[in-house]
Coordinates of C-alpha atoms in Angstrom, one line a residue:
M9 CA -10.7 6.7 -18.7
V10 CA -11.6 8.6 -15.4
K11 CA -14.8 10.4 -16.1
N12 CA -15.6 14.1 -15.1
V13 CA -17.8 14.2 -12.1
I14 CA -18.2 18.2 -12.3
E15 CA -18.5 20.1 -15.4
V16 CA -18.9 23.9 -15.3
R17 CA -19.4 25.9 -18.6
N18 CA -19.3 29.8 -18.8
L19 CA -20.8 30.1 -15.3
S20 CA -21.8 33.6 -13.9
K21 CA -23.7 34.7 -11.0
S22 CA -25.0 38.3 -10.2
F23 CA -26.4 39.7 -7.0
D24 CA -28.7 42.8 -6.6
I25 CA -27.2 45.0 -3.9
T26 CA -29.2 47.9 -2.3
S27 CA -27.5 50.9 -0.8
K28 CA -28.7 53.7 1.5
E29 CA -27.5 57.1 2.9
P30 CA -26.8 57.1 6.6
G31 CA -29.1 58.5 9.3
L32 CA -33.0 58.7 9.6
K33 CA -33.2 60.8 6.5
G34 CA -31.4 58.1 4.5
T35 CA -33.4 55.4 6.0
I36 CA -36.8 57.0 5.1
K37 CA -35.5 57.6 1.3
H38 CA -34.5 54.0 1.3
F39 CA -37.8 52.8 2.4
F40 CA -39.8 54.7 -0.3
R41 CA -37.1 54.5 -3.1
R42 CA -34.5 51.9 -3.0
K43 CA -31.1 52.2 -5.0
T44 CA -30.3 49.0 -6.4
K45 CA -27.3 47.8 -8.5
S46 CA -26.3 44.5 -10.0
S47 CA -22.9 43.1 -9.0
K48 CA -21.4 40.4 -10.9
V49 CA -19.2 38.3 -8.5
I50 CA -18.7 35.4 -10.8
K51 CA -17.5 36.1 -14.2
D52 CA -17.8 33.4 -17.2
I53 CA -15.8 30.5 -15.4
S54 CA -15.4 27.2 -16.9
F55 CA -13.6 24.0 -15.5
E56 CA -13.9 20.2 -15.1
I57 CA -13.3 18.0 -12.1
K58 CA -12.7 14.2 -12.5
E59 CA -13.7 11.5 -10.0
G60 CA -11.5 11.0 -7.2
E61 CA -9.8 14.5 -7.5
I62 CA -9.1 16.7 -4.6
V63 CA -9.2 20.3 -6.0
G64 CA -8.4 23.5 -4.0
F65 CA -10.0 26.7 -4.7
L66 CA -7.6 29.6 -3.7
G67 CA -8.3 33.2 -3.6
A68 CA -8.6 36.2 -1.3
N69 CA -11.7 37.1 0.8
G70 CA -14.6 38.0 -1.4
A71 CA -13.0 36.6 -4.5
G72 CA -16.0 34.1 -5.0
K73 CA -14.9 30.8 -3.8
T74 CA -17.7 30.2 -1.5
T75 CA -20.3 31.4 -4.0
I76 CA -18.9 28.8 -6.5
L77 CA -19.2 25.9 -4.1
K78 CA -22.8 26.9 -3.2
M79 CA -23.8 26.7 -6.9
L80 CA -22.1 23.4 -7.2
C81 CA -24.2 22.0 -4.5
G82 CA -27.4 24.0 -5.7
L83 CA -27.9 26.5 -2.8
I84 CA -27.6 29.1 -5.2
Y85 CA -29.0 29.4 -8.7
P86 CA -26.7 30.4 -11.4
S87 CA -27.4 33.6 -13.4
E88 CA -25.6 32.5 -16.5
G89 CA -24.0 29.2 -18.0
S90 CA -24.5 25.6 -16.9
I91 CA -23.4 23.2 -14.1
L92 CA -23.5 19.4 -14.2
V93 CA -22.7 17.5 -10.8
A94 CA -22.6 13.8 -11.3
G95 CA -25.0 14.0 -14.1
N96 CA -27.4 16.4 -12.3
L97 CA -28.4 20.0 -12.3
P98 CA -27.5 21.0 -8.7
F99 CA -30.2 23.7 -8.3
R100 CA -33.0 21.4 -9.0
R101 CA -31.9 19.5 -5.7
K102 CA -33.1 16.1 -6.7
E103 CA -33.1 13.3 -4.2
N104 CA -30.4 11.4 -6.1
F105 CA -28.3 14.4 -6.3
L106 CA -28.5 15.1 -2.6
K107 CA -27.7 11.6 -1.6
N108 CA -24.3 12.0 -3.6
I109 CA -23.0 15.3 -2.1
T110 CA -22.4 17.0 1.1
L111 CA -21.4 20.5 2.2
I112 CA -19.4 21.4 5.3
M113 CA -18.7 24.8 6.4
G114 CA -16.2 25.6 8.9
Q115 CA -18.4 28.6 10.3
K116 CA -21.8 26.7 10.4
Q117 CA -22.8 23.6 12.5
Q118 CA -25.7 21.2 12.1
L119 CA -25.3 19.4 15.4
I120 CA -27.8 20.0 18.2
W121 CA -26.1 22.1 20.9
D122 CA -27.4 20.4 24.1
L123 CA -27.4 16.8 22.7
P124 CA -24.8 14.4 22.1
P125 CA -23.5 14.2 18.6
I126 CA -24.8 10.5 18.3
E127 CA -28.4 11.7 18.5
S128 CA -27.7 14.1 15.4
F129 CA -26.0 11.1 13.6
Y130 CA -29.2 8.9 14.0
L131 CA -31.5 11.9 12.9
N132 CA -29.3 12.3 9.7
A133 CA -29.3 8.6 9.2
S134 CA -33.2 8.8 9.5
I135 CA -33.4 11.6 6.9
Y136 CA -31.3 9.4 4.4
D137 CA -33.5 6.3 4.9
I138 CA -30.6 4.4 6.5
D139 CA -31.9 1.6 8.9
K140 CA -30.5 1.8 12.3
L141 CA -28.1 -1.5 12.2
E142 CA -26.5 0.2 9.0
A143 CA -26.3 3.6 10.7
K144 CA -24.8 2.1 13.7
R145 CA -22.0 0.4 11.4
R146 CA -21.3 3.6 9.5
I147 CA -21.0 5.7 12.8
K148 CA -18.6 3.1 14.2
K149 CA -16.4 3.1 11.2
L150 CA -16.4 6.9 10.8
S151 CA -15.8 7.5 14.7
D152 CA -12.7 5.0 14.4
M153 CA -11.4 6.8 11.5
L154 CA -11.9 10.1 13.2
E155 CA -10.7 8.9 16.7
I156 CA -14.0 10.2 18.7
D157 CA -15.3 7.0 19.9
N158 CA -16.2 8.4 23.3
E159 CA -16.9 12.0 22.5
I160 CA -20.1 11.2 20.5
F161 CA -21.8 10.5 23.7
I162 CA -21.0 13.9 25.3
P163 CA -23.2 16.9 24.7
V164 CA -21.9 19.0 21.9
R165 CA -21.7 22.1 23.9
K166 CA -19.0 20.3 26.2
L167 CA -16.8 19.3 23.4
S168 CA -13.7 21.0 22.3
L169 CA -13.7 22.9 18.8
G170 CA -11.8 20.1 17.2
Q171 CA -13.9 17.3 18.6
R172 CA -17.0 19.3 17.3
M173 CA -15.6 19.8 13.9
K174 CA -14.9 16.0 13.7
S175 CA -18.5 15.3 14.7
E176 CA -19.7 17.7 12.1
L177 CA -17.6 15.8 9.6
L178 CA -19.2 12.5 10.6
A179 CA -22.7 13.8 10.6
A180 CA -22.1 15.1 7.1
L181 CA -20.5 11.8 5.8
I182 CA -23.0 9.4 7.1
H183 CA -24.8 8.9 4.0
E184 CA -21.4 8.2 2.3
P185 CA -21.4 10.8 -0.3
N186 CA -19.1 10.7 -3.3
I187 CA -18.7 14.4 -3.7
L188 CA -17.6 16.6 -0.7
F189 CA -17.9 20.3 -0.7
L190 CA -15.5 21.7 2.0
D191 CA -15.5 25.5 2.8
E192 CA -12.9 26.3 5.4
P193 CA -13.1 22.9 7.2
T194 CA -10.3 23.6 9.6
L195 CA -11.4 27.1 10.5
G196 CA -10.3 27.8 14.1
L197 CA -8.8 24.4 14.8
D198 CA -5.3 23.9 16.5
V199 CA -2.3 22.6 14.6
N200 CA -2.8 19.0 15.8
A201 CA -6.6 19.0 15.0
Q202 CA -5.9 20.4 11.5
R203 CA -3.4 17.6 10.8
N204 CA -5.7 15.0 12.1
L205 CA -8.5 16.3 9.9
R206 CA -6.3 16.4 6.9
K207 CA -5.1 12.7 7.5
F208 CA -8.8 11.6 7.6
L209 CA -9.7 13.3 4.5
Q210 CA -6.6 11.7 2.5
K211 CA -7.8 8.4 4.0
Y212 CA -11.4 8.8 3.0
N213 CA -10.5 9.9 -0.4
K214 CA -8.3 6.9 -0.9
E215 CA -10.7 4.3 0.4
T216 CA -13.9 5.7 -1.4
N217 CA -12.4 7.7 -4.3
A218 CA -14.5 10.5 -3.3
T219 CA -14.2 13.9 -5.1
I220 CA -13.3 16.6 -2.9
C221 CA -13.5 20.4 -3.5
L222 CA -11.9 22.5 -0.9
T223 CA -11.5 26.0 0.0
S224 CA -9.2 27.1 2.9
H225 CA -6.7 29.9 4.1
Y226 CA -4.6 27.5 5.9
M227 CA -2.0 26.8 3.2
K228 CA -1.1 23.4 4.9
D229 CA -4.6 22.2 3.9
I230 CA -4.0 22.9 0.3
T231 CA -0.4 21.6 0.0
S232 CA -1.1 18.5 2.0
L233 CA -4.3 17.6 0.1
C234 CA -4.6 19.1 -3.4
K235 CA -2.3 18.4 -6.4
R236 CA -4.6 20.7 -8.3
V237 CA -5.7 24.2 -7.7
I238 CA -8.0 26.6 -9.0
C239 CA -7.2 30.4 -8.4
V240 CA -10.1 32.7 -8.3
H241 CA -9.5 36.4 -8.6
K242 CA -12.4 38.8 -8.4
G243 CA -15.0 36.1 -9.7
S244 CA -12.5 35.0 -12.7
I245 CA -10.4 32.1 -12.8
S246 CA -6.7 33.2 -13.0
Y247 CA -5.1 29.7 -12.9
D248 CA -6.3 26.1 -13.2
G249 CA -3.6 23.5 -13.0
K250 CA -1.1 21.7 -10.8
L251 CA 0.0 23.3 -7.6
D252 CA 3.5 22.4 -7.8
I253 CA 3.8 24.0 -11.5
L254 CA 2.5 27.1 -9.8
L255 CA 4.7 27.2 -6.9
K256 CA 7.7 26.9 -9.3
R257 CA 6.4 29.6 -11.4
L258 CA 6.1 31.7 -8.4
S259 CA 9.4 30.8 -6.6
P260 CA 11.7 30.3 -9.5
V261 CA 14.9 30.4 -7.3
K262 CA 16.2 28.2 -4.4
E263 CA 18.7 29.6 -1.7
I264 CA 21.6 27.4 -0.5
S265 CA 23.3 28.3 2.9
I266 CA 26.8 26.6 2.7
V267 CA 29.1 26.5 5.7
C268 CA 32.8 25.9 4.6
H269 CA 35.7 24.8 6.7
S270 CA 37.1 28.3 6.6
K271 CA 36.6 31.9 5.5
K272 CA 39.0 31.5 2.6
D273 CA 36.9 28.8 1.4
A274 CA 33.8 30.6 1.4
I275 CA 35.4 33.6 -0.5
K276 CA 36.7 31.2 -2.9
L277 CA 33.2 29.7 -3.5
G278 CA 31.7 33.3 -3.7
K279 CA 34.0 34.1 -6.7
S280 CA 33.0 31.1 -8.6
G281 CA 30.3 32.6 -10.7
F282 CA 27.2 32.0 -8.4
S283 CA 24.8 34.9 -7.4
V284 CA 25.7 35.4 -3.7
K285 CA 23.0 36.8 -1.3
N286 CA 25.2 37.2 1.9
Q287 CA 28.5 36.0 3.4
T288 CA 29.5 35.9 7.0
N289 CA 33.0 34.5 7.9
N290 CA 33.0 30.8 6.8
E291 CA 29.1 30.7 5.8
I292 CA 27.8 31.8 2.3
T293 CA 24.2 31.8 0.9
I294 CA 24.0 31.7 -2.9
I295 CA 20.9 31.9 -5.1
I296 CA 20.4 29.2 -7.9
E297 CA 17.6 29.1 -10.5
N298 CA 15.4 25.8 -10.3
N299 CA 16.3 24.7 -13.7
L300 CA 20.0 24.8 -12.8
F301 CA 19.8 23.6 -9.3
T302 CA 20.9 19.9 -9.6
S303 CA 23.9 20.8 -11.9
S304 CA 25.0 23.6 -9.9
L305 CA 24.7 21.6 -6.6
K306 CA 26.9 18.7 -8.2
A307 CA 29.4 21.3 -9.2
I308 CA 29.6 22.7 -5.6
L309 CA 30.1 19.3 -4.2
N310 CA 32.7 18.2 -6.4
K311 CA 34.8 21.4 -6.6
F312 CA 34.6 22.5 -3.0
D313 CA 35.2 20.7 0.3
I314 CA 32.1 22.0 2.3
K315 CA 31.3 21.4 6.0
D316 CA 27.4 21.7 5.9
L317 CA 24.8 22.6 3.5
Y318 CA 21.2 23.7 3.8
I319 CA 18.5 24.2 1.1
N320 CA 16.0 27.1 1.7
E321 CA 12.8 27.7 -0.1
P322 CA 10.5 30.7 0.4
P323 CA 7.6 29.9 3.0
I324 CA 4.7 28.6 1.3
D325 CA 2.3 31.2 2.8
E326 CA 4.5 33.8 1.2
I327 CA 4.4 32.3 -2.2
I328 CA 0.5 31.6 -1.9
G329 CA 0.1 35.3 -0.8
K330 CA 1.2 36.3 -4.4
I331 CA -1.6 34.2 -5.8
L332 CA -4.3 36.1 -3.9
I333 CA -3.3 39.5 -5.4
K334 CA -2.1 38.4 -9.1
K335 CA -4.7 38.4 -11.9
K336 CA -3.4 36.0 -14.3
Y337 CA -0.7 33.3 -14.7
D338 CA 0.4 32.3 -18.1
I339 CA 1.6 28.8 -17.2

Protein backbone atom coordinates (compact mmCIF):
# COMPACT_ATOMS: atom_id res chain seq x y z
CA MET A 1 0.00 0.00 0.00
CA VAL A 2 1.27 3.46 -0.91
CA LYS A 3 1.84 5.49 2.23
CA ASN A 4 0.85 9.08 2.91
CA VAL A 5 3.84 11.42 2.78
CA ILE A 6 1.85 14.52 3.72
CA GLU A 7 -1.04 14.60 6.20
CA VAL A 8 -2.86 17.85 6.97
CA ARG A 9 -5.65 18.02 9.54
CA ASN A 10 -7.89 21.05 10.27
CA LEU A 11 -5.13 23.47 9.30
CA SER A 12 -5.69 27.21 9.73
CA LYS A 13 -3.44 30.25 9.55
CA SER A 14 -4.13 33.80 10.71
CA PHE A 15 -2.03 36.93 10.30
CA ASP A 16 -2.19 40.17 12.25
CA ILE A 17 -2.58 43.07 9.82
CA THR A 18 -2.07 46.73 10.70
CA SER A 19 -3.67 49.63 8.84
CA LYS A 20 -3.11 53.39 8.94
CA GLU A 21 -4.71 56.55 7.61
CA PRO A 22 -2.87 58.42 4.82
CA GLY A 23 -0.69 61.48 5.39
CA LEU A 24 1.53 62.73 8.21
CA LYS A 25 -1.33 62.83 10.71
CA GLY A 26 -2.16 59.22 9.96
CA THR A 27 1.52 58.21 10.32
CA ILE A 28 1.80 59.86 13.75
CA LYS A 29 -1.42 58.24 14.95
CA HIS A 30 -0.20 54.89 13.62
CA PHE A 31 3.12 55.30 15.45
CA PHE A 32 1.51 55.81 18.86
CA ARG A 33 -1.63 53.71 18.45
CA ARG A 34 -1.65 50.98 15.85
CA LYS A 35 -4.89 49.46 14.64
CA THR A 36 -4.46 45.72 14.23
CA LYS A 37 -6.90 43.11 13.06
CA SER A 38 -6.56 39.37 12.58
CA SER A 39 -7.10 37.95 9.08
CA LYS A 40 -7.65 34.20 8.63
CA VAL A 41 -6.06 33.33 5.29
CA ILE A 42 -6.25 29.51 5.62
CA LYS A 43 -9.47 28.10 7.04
CA ASP A 44 -9.70 24.59 8.50
CA ILE A 45 -8.33 22.58 5.57
CA SER A 46 -7.51 18.86 5.52
CA PHE A 47 -5.92 16.66 2.86
CA GLU A 48 -3.46 13.81 2.33
CA ILE A 49 -0.82 13.32 -0.37
CA LYS A 50 0.65 9.92 -1.15
CA GLU A 51 4.24 9.06 -2.02
CA GLY A 52 5.04 9.73 -5.68
CA GLU A 53 1.96 11.88 -6.34
CA ILE A 54 2.13 15.11 -8.31
CA VAL A 55 -0.57 17.41 -6.93
CA GLY A 56 -1.46 20.81 -8.34
CA PHE A 57 -2.80 23.61 -6.13
CA LEU A 58 -5.17 25.86 -8.06
CA GLY A 59 -6.66 29.19 -7.04
CA ALA A 60 -6.80 32.89 -7.74
CA ASN A 61 -4.11 35.30 -6.52
CA GLY A 62 -4.40 35.60 -2.74
CA ALA A 63 -6.33 32.35 -2.35
CA GLY A 64 -3.67 30.94 0.01
CA LYS A 65 -1.72 28.50 -2.17
CA THR A 66 1.75 29.84 -1.35
CA THR A 67 0.87 30.09 2.36
CA ILE A 68 -0.05 26.40 2.33
CA LEU A 69 3.28 25.46 0.69
CA LYS A 70 5.22 27.58 3.19
CA MET A 71 3.51 25.83 6.10
CA LEU A 72 4.20 22.43 4.54
CA CYS A 73 7.93 23.18 4.33
CA GLY A 74 8.07 24.79 7.78
CA LEU A 75 8.67 28.43 6.89
CA ILE A 76 5.39 29.48 8.53
CA TYR A 77 3.98 28.20 11.81
CA PRO A 78 0.30 27.12 11.62
CA SER A 79 -2.22 28.87 13.87
CA GLU A 80 -4.40 25.78 14.28
CA GLY A 81 -4.41 22.15 13.21
CA SER A 82 -1.61 19.70 12.47
CA ILE A 83 0.82 18.93 9.64
CA LEU A 84 2.97 15.84 9.16
CA VAL A 85 5.44 15.75 6.26
CA ALA A 86 7.41 12.49 5.96
CA GLY A 87 6.61 11.87 9.63
CA ASN A 88 8.01 15.25 10.72
CA LEU A 89 6.50 18.44 12.11
CA PRO A 90 7.70 20.94 9.46
CA PHE A 91 7.99 23.99 11.72
CA ARG A 92 10.60 22.22 13.87
CA ARG A 93 12.93 22.26 10.81
CA LYS A 94 14.89 19.18 11.89
CA GLU A 95 17.90 18.10 9.84
CA ASN A 96 16.31 14.86 8.61
CA PHE A 97 13.25 16.79 7.44
CA LEU A 98 15.26 19.48 5.62
CA LYS A 99 17.28 16.85 3.78
CA ASN A 100 14.06 15.33 2.44
CA ILE A 101 12.44 18.48 1.03
CA THR A 102 13.12 21.41 -1.25
CA LEU A 103 11.21 24.60 -2.03
CA ILE A 104 11.50 26.33 -5.41
CA MET A 105 9.84 29.70 -5.95
CA GLY A 106 9.76 31.13 -9.45
CA GLN A 107 10.14 34.72 -8.20
CA LYS A 108 13.07 34.01 -5.82
CA GLN A 109 16.64 32.94 -6.54
CA GLN A 110 19.37 31.30 -4.49
CA LEU A 111 22.23 31.41 -7.01
CA ILE A 112 25.03 33.94 -6.51
CA TRP A 113 24.57 36.54 -9.26
CA ASP A 114 28.20 37.16 -10.23
CA LEU A 115 29.44 33.57 -9.98
CA PRO A 116 28.85 30.58 -12.26
CA PRO A 117 26.08 28.21 -11.01
CA ILE A 118 28.67 25.46 -10.45
CA GLU A 119 30.02 27.43 -7.46
CA SER A 120 26.56 27.55 -5.86
CA PHE A 121 26.10 23.83 -6.54
CA TYR A 122 29.25 22.92 -4.62
CA LEU A 123 28.27 25.32 -1.81
CA ASN A 124 24.88 23.61 -1.48
CA ALA A 125 26.57 20.21 -1.58
CA SER A 126 28.81 21.27 1.30
CA ILE A 127 25.82 22.51 3.31
CA TYR A 128 24.19 19.08 2.93
CA ASP A 129 27.44 17.23 3.81
CA ILE A 130 27.84 15.75 0.32
CA ASP A 131 31.48 14.96 -0.53
CA LYS A 132 33.01 16.48 -3.66
CA LEU A 133 33.06 13.29 -5.76
CA GLU A 134 29.42 12.52 -5.02
CA ALA A 135 28.49 16.16 -5.64
CA LYS A 136 30.27 16.03 -9.01
CA ARG A 137 28.33 12.89 -9.96
CA ARG A 138 24.99 14.42 -9.00
CA ILE A 139 25.74 17.69 -10.80
CA LYS A 140 26.68 15.77 -13.95
CA LYS A 141 23.51 13.66 -13.80
CA LEU A 142 21.16 16.61 -13.22
CA SER A 143 22.87 18.90 -15.75
CA ASP A 144 22.48 16.17 -18.38
CA MET A 145 18.80 15.78 -17.54
CA LEU A 146 18.29 19.56 -17.68
CA GLU A 147 20.52 19.99 -20.75
CA ILE A 148 22.70 22.73 -19.24
CA ASP A 149 26.15 21.12 -19.42
CA ASN A 150 28.01 24.27 -20.57
CA GLU A 151 25.81 26.93 -18.96
CA ILE A 152 26.76 25.96 -15.40
CA PHE A 153 30.23 27.47 -15.95
CA ILE A 154 28.92 30.87 -17.08
CA PRO A 155 28.19 33.67 -14.53
CA VAL A 156 24.53 33.66 -13.52
CA ARG A 157 23.99 37.28 -14.67
CA LYS A 158 24.87 36.25 -18.24
CA LEU A 159 22.39 33.37 -18.41
CA SER A 160 18.94 33.60 -19.94
CA LEU A 161 15.90 33.32 -17.68
CA GLY A 162 15.31 29.73 -18.77
CA GLN A 163 18.93 28.76 -18.13
CA ARG A 164 18.82 30.42 -14.70
CA MET A 165 15.63 28.58 -13.78
CA LYS A 166 17.17 25.25 -14.76
CA SER A 167 20.23 26.10 -12.67
CA GLU A 168 18.00 27.04 -9.73
CA LEU A 169 16.30 23.67 -10.06
CA LEU A 170 19.62 21.83 -10.10
CA ALA A 171 20.79 23.70 -7.00
CA ALA A 172 17.57 22.78 -5.20
CA LEU A 173 17.80 19.09 -6.14
CA ILE A 174 21.46 18.37 -5.50
CA HIS A 175 20.65 16.78 -2.12
CA GLU A 176 18.14 14.46 -3.88
CA PRO A 177 15.00 15.42 -1.93
CA ASN A 178 11.97 13.12 -1.86
CA ILE A 179 9.44 15.96 -1.61
CA LEU A 180 9.39 18.98 -3.94
CA PHE A 181 7.39 22.13 -3.24
CA LEU A 182 7.23 24.20 -6.43
CA ASP A 183 5.64 27.66 -6.38
CA GLU A 184 5.25 29.03 -9.93
CA PRO A 185 8.39 27.23 -11.22
CA THR A 186 7.81 28.27 -14.85
CA LEU A 187 7.08 31.93 -14.09
CA GLY A 188 8.34 34.16 -16.91
CA LEU A 189 9.72 31.32 -19.04
CA ASP A 190 9.06 31.03 -22.76
CA VAL A 191 7.00 28.18 -24.20
CA ASN A 192 10.00 25.95 -24.98
CA ALA A 193 11.61 26.49 -21.57
CA GLN A 194 8.31 25.67 -19.86
CA ARG A 195 7.95 22.47 -21.86
CA ASN A 196 11.52 21.37 -21.10
CA LEU A 197 11.05 22.05 -17.39
CA ARG A 198 7.85 20.00 -17.35
CA LYS A 199 9.57 17.12 -19.15
CA PHE A 200 12.35 17.21 -16.55
CA LEU A 201 9.89 17.13 -13.63
CA GLN A 202 8.05 14.19 -15.20
CA LYS A 203 11.32 12.30 -15.62
CA TYR A 204 12.53 13.16 -12.11
CA ASN A 205 9.23 11.97 -10.62
CA LYS A 206 9.36 8.73 -12.60
CA GLU A 207 12.98 7.94 -11.73
CA THR A 208 12.95 8.90 -8.03
CA ASN A 209 9.24 8.50 -7.11
CA ALA A 210 9.44 11.98 -5.58
CA THR A 211 6.28 13.64 -4.31
CA ILE A 212 5.64 17.02 -5.97
CA CYS A 213 3.32 19.81 -4.79
CA LEU A 214 2.93 22.42 -7.51
CA THR A 215 1.27 25.81 -7.90
CA SER A 216 1.12 27.52 -11.27
CA HIS A 217 -0.98 29.95 -13.28
CA TYR A 218 0.26 28.33 -16.49
CA MET A 219 -2.48 25.77 -17.00
CA LYS A 220 -0.28 23.60 -19.22
CA ASP A 221 1.89 22.93 -16.14
CA ILE A 222 -1.12 21.58 -14.29
CA THR A 223 -2.62 19.55 -17.13
CA SER A 224 0.74 18.05 -18.17
CA LEU A 225 1.96 17.09 -14.70
CA CYS A 226 -0.98 16.70 -12.33
CA LYS A 227 -3.65 14.01 -12.28
CA ARG A 228 -4.95 15.38 -8.99
CA VAL A 229 -5.68 19.00 -8.08
CA ILE A 230 -6.62 20.82 -4.90
CA CYS A 231 -8.62 23.99 -5.57
CA VAL A 232 -8.23 26.73 -2.97
CA HIS A 233 -10.84 29.50 -2.72
CA LYS A 234 -10.34 32.25 -0.12
CA GLY A 235 -8.38 29.95 2.18
CA SER A 236 -10.72 26.95 1.94
CA ILE A 237 -10.53 23.83 -0.21
CA SER A 238 -13.33 23.90 -2.79
CA TYR A 239 -12.28 20.70 -4.60
CA ASP A 240 -9.82 17.86 -4.04
CA GLY A 241 -9.76 15.11 -6.64
CA LYS A 242 -8.91 14.07 -10.18
CA LEU A 243 -8.39 16.87 -12.68
CA ASP A 244 -10.15 15.09 -15.55
CA ILE A 245 -13.34 14.64 -13.48
CA LEU A 246 -13.34 18.34 -12.64
CA LEU A 247 -12.83 19.33 -16.26
CA LYS A 248 -15.69 17.09 -17.39
CA ARG A 249 -17.90 18.58 -14.69
CA LEU A 250 -17.12 22.13 -15.77
CA SER A 251 -17.30 21.32 -19.47
CA PRO A 252 -20.17 18.80 -19.83
CA VAL A 253 -20.47 19.13 -23.63
CA LYS A 254 -18.38 18.86 -26.78
CA GLU A 255 -18.79 20.68 -30.05
CA ILE A 256 -18.50 18.78 -33.34
CA SER A 257 -17.91 20.72 -36.54
CA ILE A 258 -19.01 18.63 -39.54
CA VAL A 259 -18.31 19.33 -43.22
CA CYS A 260 -20.97 17.67 -45.37
CA HIS A 261 -20.78 17.01 -49.10
CA SER A 262 -23.60 19.49 -49.78
CA LYS A 263 -25.78 22.12 -48.13
CA LYS A 264 -28.73 19.74 -48.43
CA ASP A 265 -26.88 17.11 -46.36
CA ALA A 266 -26.05 19.71 -43.70
CA ILE A 267 -29.71 20.78 -43.44
CA LYS A 268 -30.78 17.13 -43.15
CA LEU A 269 -28.26 16.55 -40.36
CA GLY A 270 -29.46 19.68 -38.56
CA LYS A 271 -33.03 18.32 -38.53
CA SER A 272 -32.05 14.94 -37.09
CA GLY A 273 -32.54 15.94 -33.45
CA PHE A 274 -29.12 17.28 -32.47
CA SER A 275 -28.58 20.68 -30.82
CA VAL A 276 -27.26 22.94 -33.61
CA LYS A 277 -24.94 25.81 -32.70
CA ASN A 278 -24.55 27.23 -36.20
CA GLN A 279 -24.75 26.25 -39.86
CA THR A 280 -23.08 27.81 -42.92
CA ASN A 281 -23.59 26.27 -46.35
CA ASN A 282 -22.38 22.65 -46.09
CA GLU A 283 -20.77 23.10 -42.62
CA ILE A 284 -22.67 22.55 -39.38
CA THR A 285 -21.64 22.66 -35.71
CA ILE A 286 -23.61 20.59 -33.21
CA ILE A 287 -23.37 20.30 -29.42
CA ILE A 288 -23.36 16.88 -27.74
CA GLU A 289 -23.28 16.01 -24.04
CA ASN A 290 -20.19 14.10 -22.92
CA ASN A 291 -22.17 11.06 -21.72
CA LEU A 292 -23.86 10.75 -25.16
CA PHE A 293 -20.81 11.57 -27.24
CA THR A 294 -19.77 8.05 -28.35
CA SER A 295 -23.25 6.85 -29.28
CA SER A 296 -24.11 10.14 -31.03
CA LEU A 297 -20.89 10.11 -33.06
CA LYS A 298 -21.55 6.51 -34.16
CA ALA A 299 -25.07 7.46 -35.23
CA ILE A 300 -23.81 10.39 -37.29
CA LEU A 301 -21.14 8.32 -39.05
CA ASN A 302 -23.60 5.48 -39.79
CA LYS A 303 -26.50 7.61 -41.07
CA PHE A 304 -24.74 10.45 -42.88
CA ASP A 305 -22.11 10.60 -45.59
CA ILE A 306 -19.80 13.34 -44.27
CA LYS A 307 -16.70 14.89 -45.81
CA ASP A 308 -14.78 15.90 -42.68
CA LEU A 309 -15.25 16.18 -38.93
CA TYR A 310 -13.61 18.18 -36.11
CA ILE A 311 -14.10 17.74 -32.37
CA ASN A 312 -13.80 20.97 -30.42
CA GLU A 313 -13.49 21.36 -26.65
CA PRO A 314 -13.47 24.65 -24.69
CA PRO A 315 -9.93 25.99 -24.10
CA ILE A 316 -8.44 24.62 -20.89
CA ASP A 317 -7.71 28.16 -19.67
CA GLU A 318 -11.40 29.01 -19.98
CA ILE A 319 -12.41 25.96 -17.96
CA ILE A 320 -9.81 26.55 -15.25
CA GLY A 321 -10.94 30.17 -15.06
CA LYS A 322 -14.24 28.89 -13.67
CA ILE A 323 -12.33 27.08 -10.92
CA LEU A 324 -10.74 30.31 -9.72
CA ILE A 325 -14.06 32.01 -9.06
CA LYS A 326 -16.26 29.16 -7.84
CA LYS A 327 -16.58 28.32 -4.17
CA LYS A 328 -17.57 24.66 -4.12
CA TYR A 329 -17.74 21.64 -6.40
CA ASP A 330 -20.01 18.77 -5.38
CA ILE A 331 -18.32 16.01 -7.36
